PDB file of C-alpha atoms in Angstrom:
ATOM      1  CA  MET O   1     104.907  35.456 -34.531  1.00 60.00           C
ATOM      2  CA  ALA O   2     108.031  36.789 -32.165  1.00 86.00           C
ATOM      3  CA  ALA O   3     107.431  35.318 -28.561  1.00 97.00           C
ATOM      4  CA  THR O   4     109.166  36.062 -25.086  1.00 98.00           C
ATOM      5  CA  ILE O   5     111.006  33.277 -23.329  1.00 98.00           C
ATOM      6  CA  CYS O   6     109.919  33.754 -19.461  1.00 98.00           C
ATOM      7  CA  PRO O   7     112.457  31.094 -17.401  1.00 98.00           C
ATOM      8  CA  THR O   8     110.995  29.755 -14.553  1.00 97.00           C
ATOM      9  CA  VAL O   9     111.416  29.432 -10.797  1.00 98.00           C
ATOM     10  CA  LEU O  10     109.704  26.943  -8.871  1.00 97.00           C
ATOM     11  CA  ALA O  11     111.449  25.793  -5.650  1.00 97.00           C
ATOM     12  CA  GLY O  12     110.809  24.322  -2.622  1.00 96.00           C
ATOM     13  CA  THR O  13     113.784  25.488  -0.208  1.00 98.00           C
ATOM     14  CA  PRO O  14     115.041  29.411   0.168  1.00 98.00           C
ATOM     15  CA  GLU O  15     117.899  27.522  -0.839  1.00 98.00           C
ATOM     16  CA  GLU O  16     116.814  26.400  -3.704  1.00 98.00           C
ATOM     17  CA  TYR O  17     115.367  29.198  -4.560  1.00 98.00           C
ATOM     18  CA  HIS O  18     118.663  30.641  -4.457  1.00 98.00           C
ATOM     19  CA  ARG O  19     120.134  28.893  -6.494  1.00 98.00           C
ATOM     20  CA  GLN O  20     117.522  28.725  -9.401  1.00 98.00           C
ATOM     21  CA  ILE O  21     117.016  32.591  -9.827  1.00 98.00           C
ATOM     22  CA  SER O  22     120.902  32.898  -9.304  1.00 97.00           C
ATOM     23  CA  ARG O  23     121.065  30.100 -12.522  1.00 96.00           C
ATOM     24  CA  ILE O  24     119.047  32.873 -14.635  1.00 97.00           C
ATOM     25  CA  ALA O  25     119.491  36.065 -13.475  1.00 95.00           C
ATOM     26  CA  GLN O  26     122.223  36.800 -15.911  1.00 92.00           C
ATOM     27  CA  PHE O  27     119.717  36.734 -19.072  1.00 96.00           C
ATOM     28  CA  ALA O  28     116.922  36.716 -17.883  1.00 96.00           C
ATOM     29  CA  THR O  29     114.226  39.698 -18.264  1.00 96.00           C
ATOM     30  CA  ARG O  30     111.290  37.827 -17.419  1.00 98.00           C
ATOM     31  CA  VAL O  31     110.875  35.831 -15.181  1.00 98.00           C
ATOM     32  CA  HIS O  32     107.478  33.501 -13.784  1.00 98.00           C
ATOM     33  CA  ILE O  33     107.601  32.312 -10.081  1.00 98.00           C
ATOM     34  CA  ASP O  34     105.739  29.623  -9.447  1.00 97.00           C
ATOM     35  CA  LEU O  35     104.362  29.878  -5.442  1.00 98.00           C
ATOM     36  CA  ALA O  36     102.552  26.059  -4.561  1.00 97.00           C
ATOM     37  CA  ASP O  37     100.059  25.901  -1.104  1.00 96.00           C
ATOM     38  CA  GLY O  38     100.463  21.803  -1.167  1.00 95.00           C
ATOM     39  CA  ARG O  39      96.931  22.069  -1.638  1.00 94.00           C
ATOM     40  CA  PHE O  40      95.706  23.375  -4.786  1.00 95.00           C
ATOM     41  CA  ALA O  41      98.458  21.830  -5.925  1.00 90.00           C
ATOM     42  CA  PRO O  42     100.390  18.743  -4.480  1.00 89.00           C
ATOM     43  CA  THR O  43     103.990  20.470  -3.947  1.00 92.00           C
ATOM     44  CA  LYS O  44     104.730  23.484  -1.471  1.00 96.00           C
ATOM     45  CA  THR O  45     106.843  25.305  -2.590  1.00 97.00           C
ATOM     46  CA  ILE O  46     108.211  28.678  -0.565  1.00 98.00           C
ATOM     47  CA  THR O  47     105.518  31.290   0.628  1.00 97.00           C
ATOM     48  CA  ILE O  48     104.708  34.017  -1.414  1.00 98.00           C
ATOM     49  CA  ASP O  49     106.935  36.504   1.912  1.00 96.00           C
ATOM     50  CA  GLN O  50     109.765  34.383   0.872  1.00 98.00           C
ATOM     51  CA  ALA O  51     110.149  35.348  -2.597  1.00 98.00           C
ATOM     52  CA  TRP O  52     112.172  37.775  -4.171  1.00 98.00           C
ATOM     53  CA  TRP O  53     113.650  38.582  -7.966  1.00 97.00           C
ATOM     54  CA  PRO O  54     116.949  40.829  -8.938  1.00 95.00           C
ATOM     55  CA  GLY O  55     116.345  43.920  -9.781  1.00 94.00           C
ATOM     56  CA  GLY O  56     115.567  45.198 -14.007  1.00 94.00           C
ATOM     57  CA  VAL O  57     113.477  42.351 -13.703  1.00 97.00           C
ATOM     58  CA  ARG O  58     110.225  41.649 -14.588  1.00 98.00           C
ATOM     59  CA  ALA O  59     108.220  39.330 -12.204  1.00 98.00           C
ATOM     60  CA  ASP O  60     105.292  37.543 -12.504  1.00 98.00           C
ATOM     61  CA  LEU O  61     104.287  35.206  -9.946  1.00 98.00           C
ATOM     62  CA  HIS O  62     102.114  32.150 -10.995  1.00 98.00           C
ATOM     63  CA  VAL O  63      99.965  31.741  -7.284  1.00 98.00           C
ATOM     64  CA  MET O  64      98.977  27.569  -7.200  1.00 97.00           C
ATOM     65  CA  TYR O  65      96.761  27.875  -3.919  1.00 97.00           C
ATOM     66  CA  GLN O  66      93.725  27.138  -2.941  1.00 96.00           C
ATOM     67  CA  ASN O  67      92.245  30.875  -1.393  1.00 97.00           C
ATOM     68  CA  PRO O  68      94.712  33.132  -3.411  1.00 98.00           C
ATOM     69  CA  PHE O  69      92.733  36.198  -2.467  1.00 98.00           C
ATOM     70  CA  GLU O  70      93.688  36.115   1.009  1.00 97.00           C
ATOM     71  CA  HIS O  71      97.191  36.999   0.639  1.00 98.00           C
ATOM     72  CA  HIS O  72      96.513  40.539  -0.922  1.00 98.00           C
ATOM     73  CA  LYS O  73      97.907  42.515   1.352  1.00 98.00           C
ATOM     74  CA  THR O  74     101.548  40.010   0.416  1.00 98.00           C
ATOM     75  CA  PHE O  75     101.452  40.663  -3.170  1.00 98.00           C
ATOM     76  CA  LEU O  76     101.118  44.421  -2.622  1.00 98.00           C
ATOM     77  CA  SER O  77     104.163  44.659   0.276  1.00 98.00           C
ATOM     78  CA  LEU O  78     106.182  42.644  -2.788  1.00 98.00           C
ATOM     79  CA  ALA O  79     105.204  45.077  -5.821  1.00 98.00           C
ATOM     80  CA  PRO O  80     105.243  42.281  -8.614  1.00 98.00           C
ATOM     81  CA  GLN O  81     104.319  43.106 -12.048  1.00 98.00           C
ATOM     82  CA  MET O  82     101.983  40.623 -12.153  1.00 98.00           C
ATOM     83  CA  VAL O  83     100.153  38.092 -10.191  1.00 98.00           C
ATOM     84  CA  ILE O  84      98.449  34.805 -11.734  1.00 98.00           C
ATOM     85  CA  VAL O  85      95.542  33.574  -9.589  1.00 98.00           C
ATOM     86  CA  HIS O  86      94.380  30.064 -10.918  1.00 98.00           C
ATOM     87  CA  ALA O  87      89.945  29.937 -12.316  1.00 98.00           C
ATOM     88  CA  GLU O  88      89.770  26.783 -10.421  1.00 97.00           C
ATOM     89  CA  ALA O  89      90.958  28.461  -7.035  1.00 97.00           C
ATOM     90  CA  GLU O  90      88.648  29.631  -4.974  1.00 97.00           C
ATOM     91  CA  GLY O  91      87.435  33.114  -3.573  1.00 96.00           C
ATOM     92  CA  ASN O  92      86.023  36.486  -5.253  1.00 96.00           C
ATOM     93  CA  PHE O  93      88.203  36.989  -8.552  1.00 97.00           C
ATOM     94  CA  VAL O  94      86.943  40.793  -8.999  1.00 97.00           C
ATOM     95  CA  PRO O  95      87.839  42.842  -6.368  1.00 98.00           C
ATOM     96  CA  PHE O  96      90.772  41.277  -5.846  1.00 98.00           C
ATOM     97  CA  ALA O  97      91.574  42.134  -9.520  1.00 98.00           C
ATOM     98  CA  GLU O  98      90.320  45.699  -8.954  1.00 98.00           C
ATOM     99  CA  LEU O  99      92.379  46.032  -6.025  1.00 98.00           C
ATOM    100  CA  MET O 100      95.863  45.041  -7.544  1.00 98.00           C
ATOM    101  CA  HIS O 101      94.843  47.723 -11.001  1.00 98.00           C
ATOM    102  CA  ARG O 102      94.576  50.225  -8.283  1.00 98.00           C
ATOM    103  CA  HIS O 103      98.143  49.657  -7.341  1.00 98.00           C
ATOM    104  CA  GLY O 104      99.232  49.451 -10.730  1.00 98.00           C
ATOM    105  CA  ILE O 105      99.615  45.863 -10.510  1.00 98.00           C
ATOM    106  CA  GLU O 106      97.959  43.451 -13.871  1.00 98.00           C
ATOM    107  CA  VAL O 107      95.936  40.560 -12.951  1.00 98.00           C
ATOM    108  CA  GLY O 108      96.678  36.696 -14.780  1.00 98.00           C
ATOM    109  CA  VAL O 109      93.720  34.530 -14.329  1.00 98.00           C
ATOM    110  CA  ALA O 110      95.750  30.061 -15.736  1.00 98.00           C
ATOM    111  CA  LEU O 111      93.532  27.167 -17.003  1.00 97.00           C
ATOM    112  CA  LYS O 112      94.462  24.393 -16.895  1.00 95.00           C
ATOM    113  CA  SER O 113      93.873  21.327 -18.828  1.00 93.00           C
ATOM    114  CA  ASP O 114      90.586  20.584 -18.782  1.00 95.00           C
ATOM    115  CA  THR O 115      88.868  23.930 -17.768  1.00 97.00           C
ATOM    116  CA  PRO O 116      87.250  25.942 -20.543  1.00 97.00           C
ATOM    117  CA  VAL O 117      87.299  29.367 -21.327  1.00 98.00           C
ATOM    118  CA  GLU O 118      84.268  30.044 -21.302  1.00 97.00           C
ATOM    119  CA  LEU O 119      84.399  29.300 -17.709  1.00 97.00           C
ATOM    120  CA  ILE O 120      86.820  33.163 -17.158  1.00 97.00           C
ATOM    121  CA  ARG O 121      84.633  34.547 -19.869  1.00 96.00           C
ATOM    122  CA  PRO O 122      82.312  36.751 -17.859  1.00 96.00           C
ATOM    123  CA  ALA O 123      85.534  38.203 -16.145  1.00 97.00           C
ATOM    124  CA  LEU O 124      87.153  39.170 -18.910  1.00 98.00           C
ATOM    125  CA  GLU O 125      86.431  42.473 -18.447  1.00 97.00           C
ATOM    126  CA  TRP O 126      89.689  42.757 -16.187  1.00 98.00           C
ATOM    127  CA  ILE O 127      91.962  40.409 -16.905  1.00 98.00           C
ATOM    128  CA  ASP O 128      95.451  41.061 -18.239  1.00 98.00           C
ATOM    129  CA  TYR O 129      96.614  37.375 -19.343  1.00 98.00           C
ATOM    130  CA  ILE O 130      95.681  34.155 -18.738  1.00 98.00           C
ATOM    131  CA  LEU O 131      98.448  31.324 -18.925  1.00 98.00           C
ATOM    132  CA  ILE O 132      97.203  28.922 -20.392  1.00 98.00           C
ATOM    133  CA  PHE O 133      98.303  25.390 -18.565  1.00 93.00           C
ATOM    134  CA  SER O 134     100.197  21.822 -19.751  1.00 93.00           C
ATOM    135  CA  GLY O 135     101.705  21.078 -17.187  1.00 73.00           C
ATOM    136  CA  ASP O 136     102.135  19.346 -13.906  1.00 68.00           C
ATOM    137  CA  LEU O 137     100.562  21.666 -10.814  1.00 71.00           C
ATOM    138  CA  GLY O 138     104.107  22.122  -8.788  1.00 57.00           C
ATOM    139  CA  HIS O 139     106.800  19.987 -11.140  1.00 66.00           C
ATOM    140  CA  PHE O 140     109.036  21.004 -13.846  1.00 71.00           C
ATOM    141  CA  GLY O 141     108.043  18.942 -17.295  1.00 67.00           C
ATOM    142  CA  GLY O 142     104.747  18.326 -18.576  1.00 76.00           C
ATOM    143  CA  GLN O 143     103.635  17.449 -21.886  1.00 82.00           C
ATOM    144  CA  ALA O 144     103.601  20.690 -23.954  1.00 93.00           C
ATOM    145  CA  ASP O 145      99.478  19.251 -25.374  1.00 94.00           C
ATOM    146  CA  LEU O 146      99.080  21.580 -29.115  1.00 96.00           C
ATOM    147  CA  SER O 147      95.224  20.897 -29.027  1.00 96.00           C
ATOM    148  CA  LEU O 148      95.356  23.811 -26.080  1.00 97.00           C
ATOM    149  CA  LEU O 149      95.499  26.424 -28.929  1.00 98.00           C
ATOM    150  CA  ASP O 150      92.502  25.868 -29.855  1.00 97.00           C
ATOM    151  CA  LYS O 151      91.815  27.675 -26.499  1.00 98.00           C
ATOM    152  CA  VAL O 152      94.265  30.763 -27.644  1.00 98.00           C
ATOM    153  CA  LYS O 153      92.241  31.131 -31.163  1.00 97.00           C
ATOM    154  CA  LEU O 154      88.966  31.631 -28.980  1.00 98.00           C
ATOM    155  CA  LEU O 155      90.303  33.955 -26.851  1.00 98.00           C
ATOM    156  CA  ARG O 156      91.604  35.925 -29.538  1.00 96.00           C
ATOM    157  CA  GLN O 157      88.779  36.301 -30.860  1.00 97.00           C
ATOM    158  CA  LEU O 158      87.484  37.104 -27.268  1.00 98.00           C
ATOM    159  CA  LYS O 159      90.069  39.821 -26.368  1.00 98.00           C
ATOM    160  CA  PRO O 160      92.557  40.294 -28.695  1.00 97.00           C
ATOM    161  CA  GLN O 161      94.477  42.779 -27.360  1.00 96.00           C
ATOM    162  CA  LEU O 162      95.032  39.620 -23.937  1.00 98.00           C
ATOM    163  CA  GLU O 163      98.483  38.723 -23.387  1.00 98.00           C
ATOM    164  CA  ILE O 164      98.489  34.548 -23.676  1.00 98.00           C
ATOM    165  CA  GLY O 165     101.011  32.855 -21.835  1.00 98.00           C
ATOM    166  CA  TRP O 166     101.326  29.008 -21.581  1.00 98.00           C
ATOM    167  CA  ASP O 167     103.036  26.757 -19.156  1.00 96.00           C
ATOM    168  CA  GLY O 168     103.865  23.216 -19.420  1.00 94.00           C
ATOM    169  CA  GLY O 169     106.772  20.908 -21.952  1.00 95.00           C
ATOM    170  CA  ILE O 170     107.671  23.933 -23.889  1.00 97.00           C
ATOM    171  CA  ASN O 171     111.306  22.399 -25.554  1.00 96.00           C
ATOM    172  CA  ASN O 172     113.416  23.285 -28.615  1.00 95.00           C
ATOM    173  CA  THR O 173     111.054  21.137 -30.899  1.00 96.00           C
ATOM    174  CA  ASN O 174     107.716  22.622 -30.275  1.00 97.00           C
ATOM    175  CA  ALA O 175     108.543  26.585 -28.627  1.00 97.00           C
ATOM    176  CA  ARG O 176     108.689  27.563 -32.334  1.00 97.00           C
ATOM    177  CA  SER O 177     104.694  25.801 -32.986  1.00 97.00           C
ATOM    178  CA  LEU O 178     103.429  27.434 -30.290  1.00 97.00           C
ATOM    179  CA  ALA O 179     104.363  30.939 -30.483  1.00 97.00           C
ATOM    180  CA  SER O 180     102.768  30.566 -34.219  1.00 97.00           C
ATOM    181  CA  GLY O 181     100.321  29.162 -32.100  1.00 97.00           C
ATOM    182  CA  GLY O 182      99.433  32.887 -31.134  1.00 97.00           C
ATOM    183  CA  VAL O 183     100.881  31.865 -27.389  1.00 98.00           C
ATOM    184  CA  ASP O 184     102.699  35.616 -26.460  1.00 98.00           C
ATOM    185  CA  VAL O 185     104.701  34.192 -23.584  1.00 98.00           C
ATOM    186  CA  LEU O 186     106.234  30.901 -23.357  1.00 98.00           C
ATOM    187  CA  ASN O 187     107.062  30.149 -18.791  1.00 98.00           C
ATOM    188  CA  VAL O 188     110.238  27.488 -19.551  1.00 97.00           C
ATOM    189  CA  GLY O 189     111.235  25.248 -16.349  1.00 95.00           C
ATOM    190  CA  GLY O 190     112.863  21.978 -17.565  1.00 94.00           C
ATOM    191  CA  PHE O 191     114.036  22.655 -20.472  1.00 96.00           C
ATOM    192  CA  ILE O 192     116.456  26.060 -18.630  1.00 98.00           C
ATOM    193  CA  GLN O 193     116.780  25.207 -15.501  1.00 97.00           C
ATOM    194  CA  HIS O 194     117.589  21.258 -15.953  1.00 95.00           C
ATOM    195  CA  ALA O 195     120.300  22.050 -18.642  1.00 97.00           C
ATOM    196  CA  ALA O 196     123.826  22.044 -18.503  1.00 97.00           C
ATOM    197  CA  ASP O 197     123.920  25.674 -19.865  1.00 98.00           C
ATOM    198  CA  PRO O 198     120.922  27.629 -18.883  1.00 98.00           C
ATOM    199  CA  ARG O 199     121.985  30.427 -21.128  1.00 98.00           C
ATOM    200  CA  LEU O 200     122.688  28.070 -24.091  1.00 98.00           C
ATOM    201  CA  ALA O 201     119.162  26.874 -23.695  1.00 98.00           C
ATOM    202  CA  TYR O 202     117.623  30.312 -23.764  1.00 98.00           C
ATOM    203  CA  GLY O 203     119.280  31.282 -26.658  1.00 97.00           C
ATOM    204  CA  MET O 204     118.092  28.375 -28.672  1.00 97.00           C
ATOM    205  CA  LEU O 205     114.187  28.898 -27.395  1.00 98.00           C
ATOM    206  CA  ALA O 206     114.839  32.591 -28.179  1.00 97.00           C
ATOM    207  CA  ARG O 207     115.342  32.289 -31.788  1.00 96.00           C
ATOM    208  CA  ALA O 208     112.614  29.701 -32.495  1.00 96.00           C
ATOM    209  CA  VAL O 209     110.452  31.775 -31.637  1.00 96.00           C
ATOM    210  CA  ILE O 210     111.488  35.176 -33.929  1.00 88.00           C
TER     211      ILE O 210
END
């Protein structure tokens, strides 16, 4: 059942971004960085080229852009561990995934709550990670709709080695259920970033999913 707790960073300015990174840098080994263009998602964050993370920390970029693939050169220059794009975005996914893989960058695909697994089934060969999205695009919070764990079960059948993440509404009351439901990575925003003691909140979740 063990799952990874991955704090989320979602910031509209470089100053807020720095503040959020600083709140988690002392304990996070993996971070989930939300980037939104103001079109695909209703809010706008820092731009892709303004993203950074501490050395020794794994970074996953969750790109909530209408046209994410046109930023491939910036992704390559940043060299994160993974780039996550949305199944609902525009553009040709397979050439993008092949390019990222050639440069050692993993590729993930996020599914909004009403997007069926069947939409991305033809591309599973090129996908390293699926993000089950149960939140509100561009915002911390949202509700963890546990009925979406049915997607996790289906994905496990289709590609057992796939890493599966969850985004939206994670807290100390549902983390264990998500992990036992097959989720590998819990991307946690508000529960950690809004906590009086982020390290304590992180530890609480980590103990829940051991």
